[in-house]
Coordinates of C-alpha atoms in Angstrom, one line a residue:
M1 CA 39.2 -13.0 -28.5
I2 CA 42.5 -11.1 -28.3
K3 CA 43.4 -12.6 -31.7
S4 CA 40.3 -11.0 -32.9
I5 CA 40.7 -7.9 -31.7
F6 CA 44.4 -8.0 -32.8
F7 CA 43.4 -8.7 -36.4
T8 CA 40.9 -6.0 -36.1
I9 CA 43.6 -3.3 -35.4
I10 CA 45.9 -4.6 -38.1
L11 CA 42.9 -4.7 -40.7
A12 CA 42.1 -0.9 -39.6
F13 CA 45.7 0.0 -39.8
L14 CA 46.0 -1.1 -43.4
L15 CA 42.5 0.1 -44.6
S16 CA 44.0 3.7 -43.4
L17 CA 47.3 3.8 -45.7
P18 CA 45.8 4.3 -48.9
T19 CA 44.1 7.6 -46.9
L20 CA 47.4 8.9 -45.7
S21 CA 49.0 8.6 -49.1
R22 CA 46.1 10.4 -50.6
S23 CA 46.4 13.2 -48.1
Q24 CA 50.1 14.0 -48.4
R25 CA 50.3 13.4 -52.2
C26 CA 52.7 16.3 -53.0
N27 CA 55.8 15.6 -54.6
K28 CA 58.7 17.0 -52.3
D29 CA 60.8 17.9 -55.2
D30 CA 58.0 20.4 -56.5
E31 CA 57.4 21.4 -53.1
K32 CA 61.0 22.7 -52.8
V33 CA 60.9 24.6 -56.2
L34 CA 57.6 26.3 -55.0
F35 CA 59.3 27.5 -51.8
K36 CA 62.2 28.9 -53.8
I37 CA 59.6 30.6 -56.0
K38 CA 57.9 32.0 -53.0
K39 CA 60.9 33.1 -51.6
S40 CA 61.9 35.0 -54.5
F41 CA 59.1 37.0 -54.8
G42 CA 59.8 38.2 -51.2
N43 CA 57.0 35.9 -49.6
P44 CA 54.0 37.9 -50.4
Y45 CA 50.7 37.5 -48.8
H46 CA 49.4 36.3 -52.2
L47 CA 51.0 33.1 -51.7
A48 CA 50.2 32.8 -47.9
S49 CA 48.8 29.3 -48.3
W50 CA 52.1 27.8 -49.4
Q51 CA 52.8 26.6 -46.2
K52 CA 54.4 23.1 -45.0
T53 CA 51.5 22.6 -42.8
L54 CA 49.5 21.9 -46.1
D55 CA 49.9 19.8 -49.0
C56 CA 51.3 21.8 -51.9
C57 CA 48.6 20.2 -54.2
Q58 CA 45.9 22.0 -51.9
W59 CA 47.9 25.2 -52.4
Y60 CA 46.3 28.3 -54.2
N61 CA 47.9 29.1 -57.7
V62 CA 48.8 25.6 -58.4
E63 CA 47.5 22.4 -59.7
C64 CA 48.5 18.7 -59.5
D65 CA 48.1 16.0 -61.8
R66 CA 45.6 13.6 -60.4
N67 CA 47.3 10.5 -61.1
T68 CA 51.3 11.5 -60.8
S69 CA 50.6 14.3 -58.2
R70 CA 53.4 16.6 -60.0
I71 CA 52.7 20.2 -60.6
I72 CA 51.3 21.2 -63.7
S73 CA 49.8 24.4 -63.6
L74 CA 51.4 27.5 -61.8
T75 CA 48.8 30.4 -62.1
I76 CA 49.4 33.9 -60.2
F77 CA 47.2 36.4 -61.0
S78 CA 46.4 40.1 -60.0
G79 CA 48.9 39.8 -56.8
N80 CA 51.2 42.2 -55.0
I81 CA 54.1 40.3 -56.5
S82 CA 57.5 42.1 -56.8
G83 CA 60.7 41.1 -58.5
Q84 CA 61.6 39.1 -61.7
I85 CA 60.5 35.6 -62.7
P86 CA 62.7 33.2 -61.0
D87 CA 65.1 30.7 -62.8
E88 CA 63.3 28.4 -60.5
V89 CA 60.3 28.0 -62.6
G90 CA 62.2 25.7 -65.0
D91 CA 62.4 23.2 -62.3
L92 CA 58.9 22.4 -62.5
P93 CA 59.5 19.4 -65.2
Y94 CA 55.6 18.7 -65.7
L95 CA 54.3 22.2 -65.8
Q96 CA 52.0 22.5 -68.3
T97 CA 50.5 25.8 -67.8
L98 CA 52.3 29.0 -66.4
V99 CA 50.5 32.1 -66.2
L100 CA 51.6 35.4 -64.2
R101 CA 49.4 38.0 -65.2
K102 CA 48.4 41.6 -64.2
L103 CA 51.6 41.9 -61.8
T104 CA 52.6 45.2 -62.4
N105 CA 55.7 44.9 -59.9
L106 CA 57.1 42.0 -62.0
T107 CA 60.1 43.3 -64.0
G108 CA 63.1 42.1 -65.7
E109 CA 63.7 39.9 -68.9
I110 CA 61.9 36.4 -69.8
P111 CA 64.4 33.9 -68.4
S112 CA 65.6 31.2 -70.8
A113 CA 65.2 28.5 -67.9
I114 CA 61.9 28.6 -69.3
T115 CA 62.9 26.4 -72.3
K116 CA 63.3 23.3 -69.8
L117 CA 59.3 23.2 -69.4
T118 CA 59.1 20.9 -72.2
H119 CA 55.5 20.0 -71.6
L120 CA 54.3 23.4 -71.5
T121 CA 51.0 24.2 -73.5
M122 CA 50.1 27.6 -72.1
L123 CA 52.3 30.5 -71.4
R124 CA 51.0 33.5 -70.3
L125 CA 53.0 36.6 -69.3
S126 CA 50.9 39.5 -69.7
W127 CA 50.2 42.8 -68.1
T128 CA 53.3 43.2 -66.5
N129 CA 56.4 45.2 -66.5
L130 CA 58.4 42.7 -68.1
S131 CA 61.2 44.2 -70.4
G132 CA 63.9 43.1 -73.1
P133 CA 63.3 41.4 -76.2
V134 CA 60.5 38.6 -77.1
P135 CA 63.1 35.7 -76.8
S136 CA 63.8 33.5 -79.9
F137 CA 64.3 30.6 -77.2
L138 CA 60.5 30.3 -77.0
S139 CA 60.6 28.4 -80.0
K140 CA 62.1 25.6 -78.2
L141 CA 58.6 25.0 -76.3
T142 CA 57.5 22.9 -79.1
N143 CA 54.0 21.8 -77.3
L144 CA 52.9 25.3 -76.9
N145 CA 49.2 26.0 -78.1
F146 CA 49.0 29.5 -76.6
L147 CA 51.4 32.2 -76.3
D148 CA 50.7 35.5 -74.5
L149 CA 52.9 38.2 -73.7
A150 CA 50.6 41.3 -74.2
F151 CA 50.8 44.5 -72.3
N152 CA 54.2 44.6 -71.2
D153 CA 57.2 46.7 -72.2
L154 CA 59.1 44.3 -74.7
T155 CA 61.3 45.8 -77.3
G156 CA 63.1 44.7 -80.3
S157 CA 62.0 43.0 -83.1
I158 CA 59.5 39.8 -83.5
P159 CA 61.8 36.7 -83.6
P160 CA 60.9 34.6 -86.8
E161 CA 61.6 31.3 -85.0
L162 CA 58.1 31.6 -83.6
S163 CA 56.6 30.5 -86.8
T164 CA 58.4 26.9 -85.8
L165 CA 55.6 26.3 -83.0
K166 CA 53.3 24.0 -85.1
N167 CA 50.7 23.9 -82.3
L168 CA 50.1 27.4 -81.7
N169 CA 46.3 28.5 -81.6
A170 CA 47.1 32.1 -80.9
I171 CA 50.0 34.6 -80.6
H172 CA 49.5 37.9 -78.6
L173 CA 52.4 40.3 -78.5
D174 CA 50.3 43.3 -78.7
R175 CA 50.7 46.4 -76.6
N176 CA 54.3 46.3 -76.1
K177 CA 57.3 48.5 -77.9
L178 CA 58.3 46.0 -80.8
T179 CA 59.9 47.5 -83.7
G180 CA 61.0 46.2 -87.1
V181 CA 58.9 44.3 -89.7
I182 CA 56.5 41.2 -89.2
P183 CA 58.5 38.3 -90.3
E184 CA 58.3 36.7 -93.9
S185 CA 58.4 33.2 -91.8
F186 CA 55.1 33.9 -90.3
G187 CA 53.6 33.0 -93.7
T188 CA 55.1 29.4 -93.0
F189 CA 53.3 28.2 -90.2
T190 CA 52.5 24.6 -90.5
G191 CA 49.6 22.6 -88.9
N192 CA 47.8 25.3 -86.8
V193 CA 47.4 28.9 -88.5
P194 CA 47.3 31.1 -85.4
D195 CA 45.3 34.0 -84.5
L196 CA 47.7 37.1 -84.7
Y197 CA 47.7 39.8 -82.2
L198 CA 50.4 42.6 -82.8
S199 CA 48.4 45.6 -82.3
H200 CA 49.9 48.6 -80.4
N201 CA 53.4 48.5 -81.1
Q202 CA 55.7 50.5 -83.5
L203 CA 56.0 47.8 -86.2
T204 CA 56.9 49.2 -89.8
G205 CA 57.3 48.2 -93.3
T206 CA 54.9 46.2 -95.7
I207 CA 53.0 42.9 -94.5
P208 CA 54.9 40.2 -96.2
K209 CA 52.9 38.7 -99.1
S210 CA 53.6 35.2 -97.6
L211 CA 51.1 35.5 -94.9
G212 CA 48.7 35.4 -98.0
Y213 CA 49.1 31.6 -98.5
L214 CA 47.6 30.9 -95.1
N215 CA 44.1 31.1 -94.0
F216 CA 43.7 33.2 -90.8
S217 CA 40.7 33.5 -88.6
T218 CA 41.7 36.5 -86.3
I219 CA 44.4 39.3 -87.3
D220 CA 44.8 42.5 -85.5
F221 CA 47.5 44.6 -86.5
S222 CA 46.2 48.0 -85.5
R223 CA 48.0 50.8 -84.4
N224 CA 51.3 50.4 -85.8
Q225 CA 53.1 51.9 -88.8
L226 CA 52.3 49.5 -91.3
T227 CA 52.1 50.3 -95.0
G228 CA 51.1 48.9 -98.4
D229 CA 48.6 46.4 -99.3
I230 CA 46.1 43.7 -97.2
S231 CA 44.5 42.1 -99.9
M232 CA 46.2 39.0 -99.5
F233 CA 44.4 38.3 -96.2
F234 CA 40.9 38.2 -98.6
G235 CA 39.3 36.3 -101.0
T236 CA 36.7 33.8 -101.9
N237 CA 38.3 31.0 -100.3
K238 CA 39.7 32.6 -97.3
T239 CA 38.2 31.8 -93.8
I240 CA 39.1 35.3 -91.9
Q241 CA 36.5 36.4 -89.4
T242 CA 38.0 39.1 -87.4
A243 CA 40.3 41.5 -89.2
D244 CA 41.5 45.0 -87.4
F245 CA 44.1 46.9 -89.5
S246 CA 42.8 50.4 -88.4
R247 CA 45.4 53.1 -87.8
N248 CA 48.3 52.3 -89.8
S249 CA 49.4 54.1 -93.3
F250 CA 47.9 51.2 -95.7
E251 CA 46.9 52.6 -99.0
F252 CA 44.9 50.4 -101.7
N253 CA 42.1 50.5 -103.6
I254 CA 39.3 48.8 -101.7
S255 CA 36.9 48.5 -104.6
E256 CA 39.3 45.5 -105.9
L257 CA 39.1 43.5 -102.6
V258 CA 36.8 40.2 -102.6
F259 CA 35.6 39.7 -99.0
P260 CA 34.8 36.1 -97.6
A261 CA 31.6 35.1 -96.2
S262 CA 33.3 34.3 -93.1
L263 CA 34.2 38.1 -92.4
T264 CA 32.0 39.4 -89.4
S265 CA 34.1 42.3 -88.1
L266 CA 36.2 44.6 -90.1
D267 CA 38.0 47.5 -89.2
L268 CA 40.1 49.7 -91.5
N269 CA 39.9 53.5 -90.1
H270 CA 42.6 55.7 -90.3
N271 CA 44.6 54.8 -93.1
K272 CA 45.1 55.8 -96.8
I273 CA 42.4 53.4 -98.1
Y274 CA 40.8 54.8 -101.8
G275 CA 38.1 53.6 -104.2
S276 CA 34.5 52.8 -103.3
L277 CA 32.8 50.3 -101.0
P278 CA 32.1 47.0 -103.2
A279 CA 28.4 46.1 -103.2
M280 CA 29.1 42.6 -102.0
L281 CA 29.6 43.9 -98.6
T282 CA 25.8 43.9 -98.6
G283 CA 25.8 40.1 -98.1
L284 CA 27.9 39.8 -94.9
N285 CA 26.7 39.5 -91.6
F286 CA 28.8 42.4 -89.9
Q287 CA 29.0 42.7 -86.3
Y288 CA 31.5 45.6 -86.6
F289 CA 32.4 47.7 -89.6
N290 CA 34.6 51.0 -89.5
V291 CA 36.3 52.5 -92.5
S292 CA 36.2 56.1 -91.2
Y293 CA 39.3 58.4 -91.9
N294 CA 40.1 57.1 -95.5
R295 CA 40.1 58.6 -99.1
M296 CA 37.0 56.8 -100.2
C297 CA 34.5 57.8 -102.5
G298 CA 31.1 57.1 -104.0
Q299 CA 27.8 55.5 -102.3
I300 CA 27.6 53.3 -99.4
P301 CA 25.9 50.2 -101.0
Q302 CA 22.3 49.7 -100.0
G303 CA 21.2 46.5 -98.1
G304 CA 22.5 44.1 -95.6
D305 CA 24.0 45.5 -92.3
L306 CA 25.9 48.6 -93.9
Q307 CA 23.2 50.9 -93.0
T308 CA 22.9 49.7 -89.5
F309 CA 26.0 51.2 -88.4
E310 CA 26.7 54.7 -87.1
N311 CA 27.9 57.5 -89.4
T312 CA 31.0 57.5 -87.1
S313 CA 31.8 54.4 -89.1
Y314 CA 32.3 56.1 -92.5
F315 CA 33.1 59.6 -91.2
H316 CA 36.1 61.5 -92.8
N317 CA 36.4 60.1 -96.2
R318 CA 37.0 62.3 -99.3
C319 CA 33.5 62.0 -100.7
L320 CA 31.8 58.7 -99.3
C321 CA 28.1 59.3 -99.2
G322 CA 24.4 57.7 -98.8
S323 CA 22.5 56.5 -95.8
P324 CA 23.6 56.9 -93.0
L325 CA 25.6 59.8 -94.3
P326 CA 24.2 62.9 -96.2
A327 CA 23.4 62.2 -99.9
C328 CA 26.0 63.1 -102.5
T329 CA 25.9 66.5 -104.0

C-alpha cells in the first residue's frame, strides 16, 4: 500500500514536469535584453506587463517562437515612449519583426546595431521623430521583405545600396525630408520588384530610365520636385496598377503614352503635362483618375469610366473639354 502511494506521487510529479517547463518557457537572455530596452525607454507604463512575475513570452508587445521560445517579434505601437532606439534591440538574435510606430517622442538616428538582426523580415520605424540619414547599412538585412521608414524627419539622399535587398516587397520612405535624386540602382532590383513610396520629400532631377526595365505594381513619387518624363513606367506589357506622380514638374506629351490594362489608379495633377487624353483610357477600369492642373487640350474621350470622375479631376488645363467639363468653343 505504501509503495503504491509512493509510485503514485512520483508519477504525478513526473507528469507535472512538462507543464512546468511550458509555463516558464521564456529565454532568460532575451528577457534580460527586453528589461534593458524597457529601462532605456524610461520604464514606461506602455510596457507595464514586462515584469519578472510573468513569463516574457506572455508580455504585451512581444511574441515568442512556439518551438524555440526565442523572441521573434517586438511591436511597440502608439505608446508614450521617449528616448532613442537602444542598441540592445540588436541583441535579440532571432527577431523577425521590429515595429516602433506612432511614437512621437522617439528621437535620434537609426542605430547600426539593427544590422545584427540577420533574421529580420519586417522593419517598421514610422510616425516617429527619428532623424539623420536613411542608413546604407540597412542593405545588410538581406532577409527584409518590408521596409517602412515613413513619417519621420529623415534627411539626406536615398542610399543606392537598398536595391541589393532581393526580397523586398515594399519600400516606404515617404513623408520625410529626403533630398537628391532617385538612385539609378533602383532599376536593378532582382527577384521581387518592390512597391516604391517616395512621396512628400524634396527629391529632384529626372527619374532614371533604368526603372523602366522593371515591372512595378505601385509607385508613389508625388509631392517632390521631380522633372522630365515618366513614360518608362507605361506600355502594353507593363503591370503597374497604382501610379501617383502628382505635384511635381513632369513635362511630356500624354498623347504618346500607352497605358497598360492593369492600371486602376492614375494621379498626374499639378504638373506640366501637355497633349490630349488618348482614347485608349476609356478601356481601363479606373478607381481613381486625376489630370487636373496641367497643360492639356482636346476632348475628354467618351466612354468607359472617364465621365464618372468629377470635373475637379480635369480642372485647370489649357483647353481640355467635354463631359464632365463644358464643351469646347
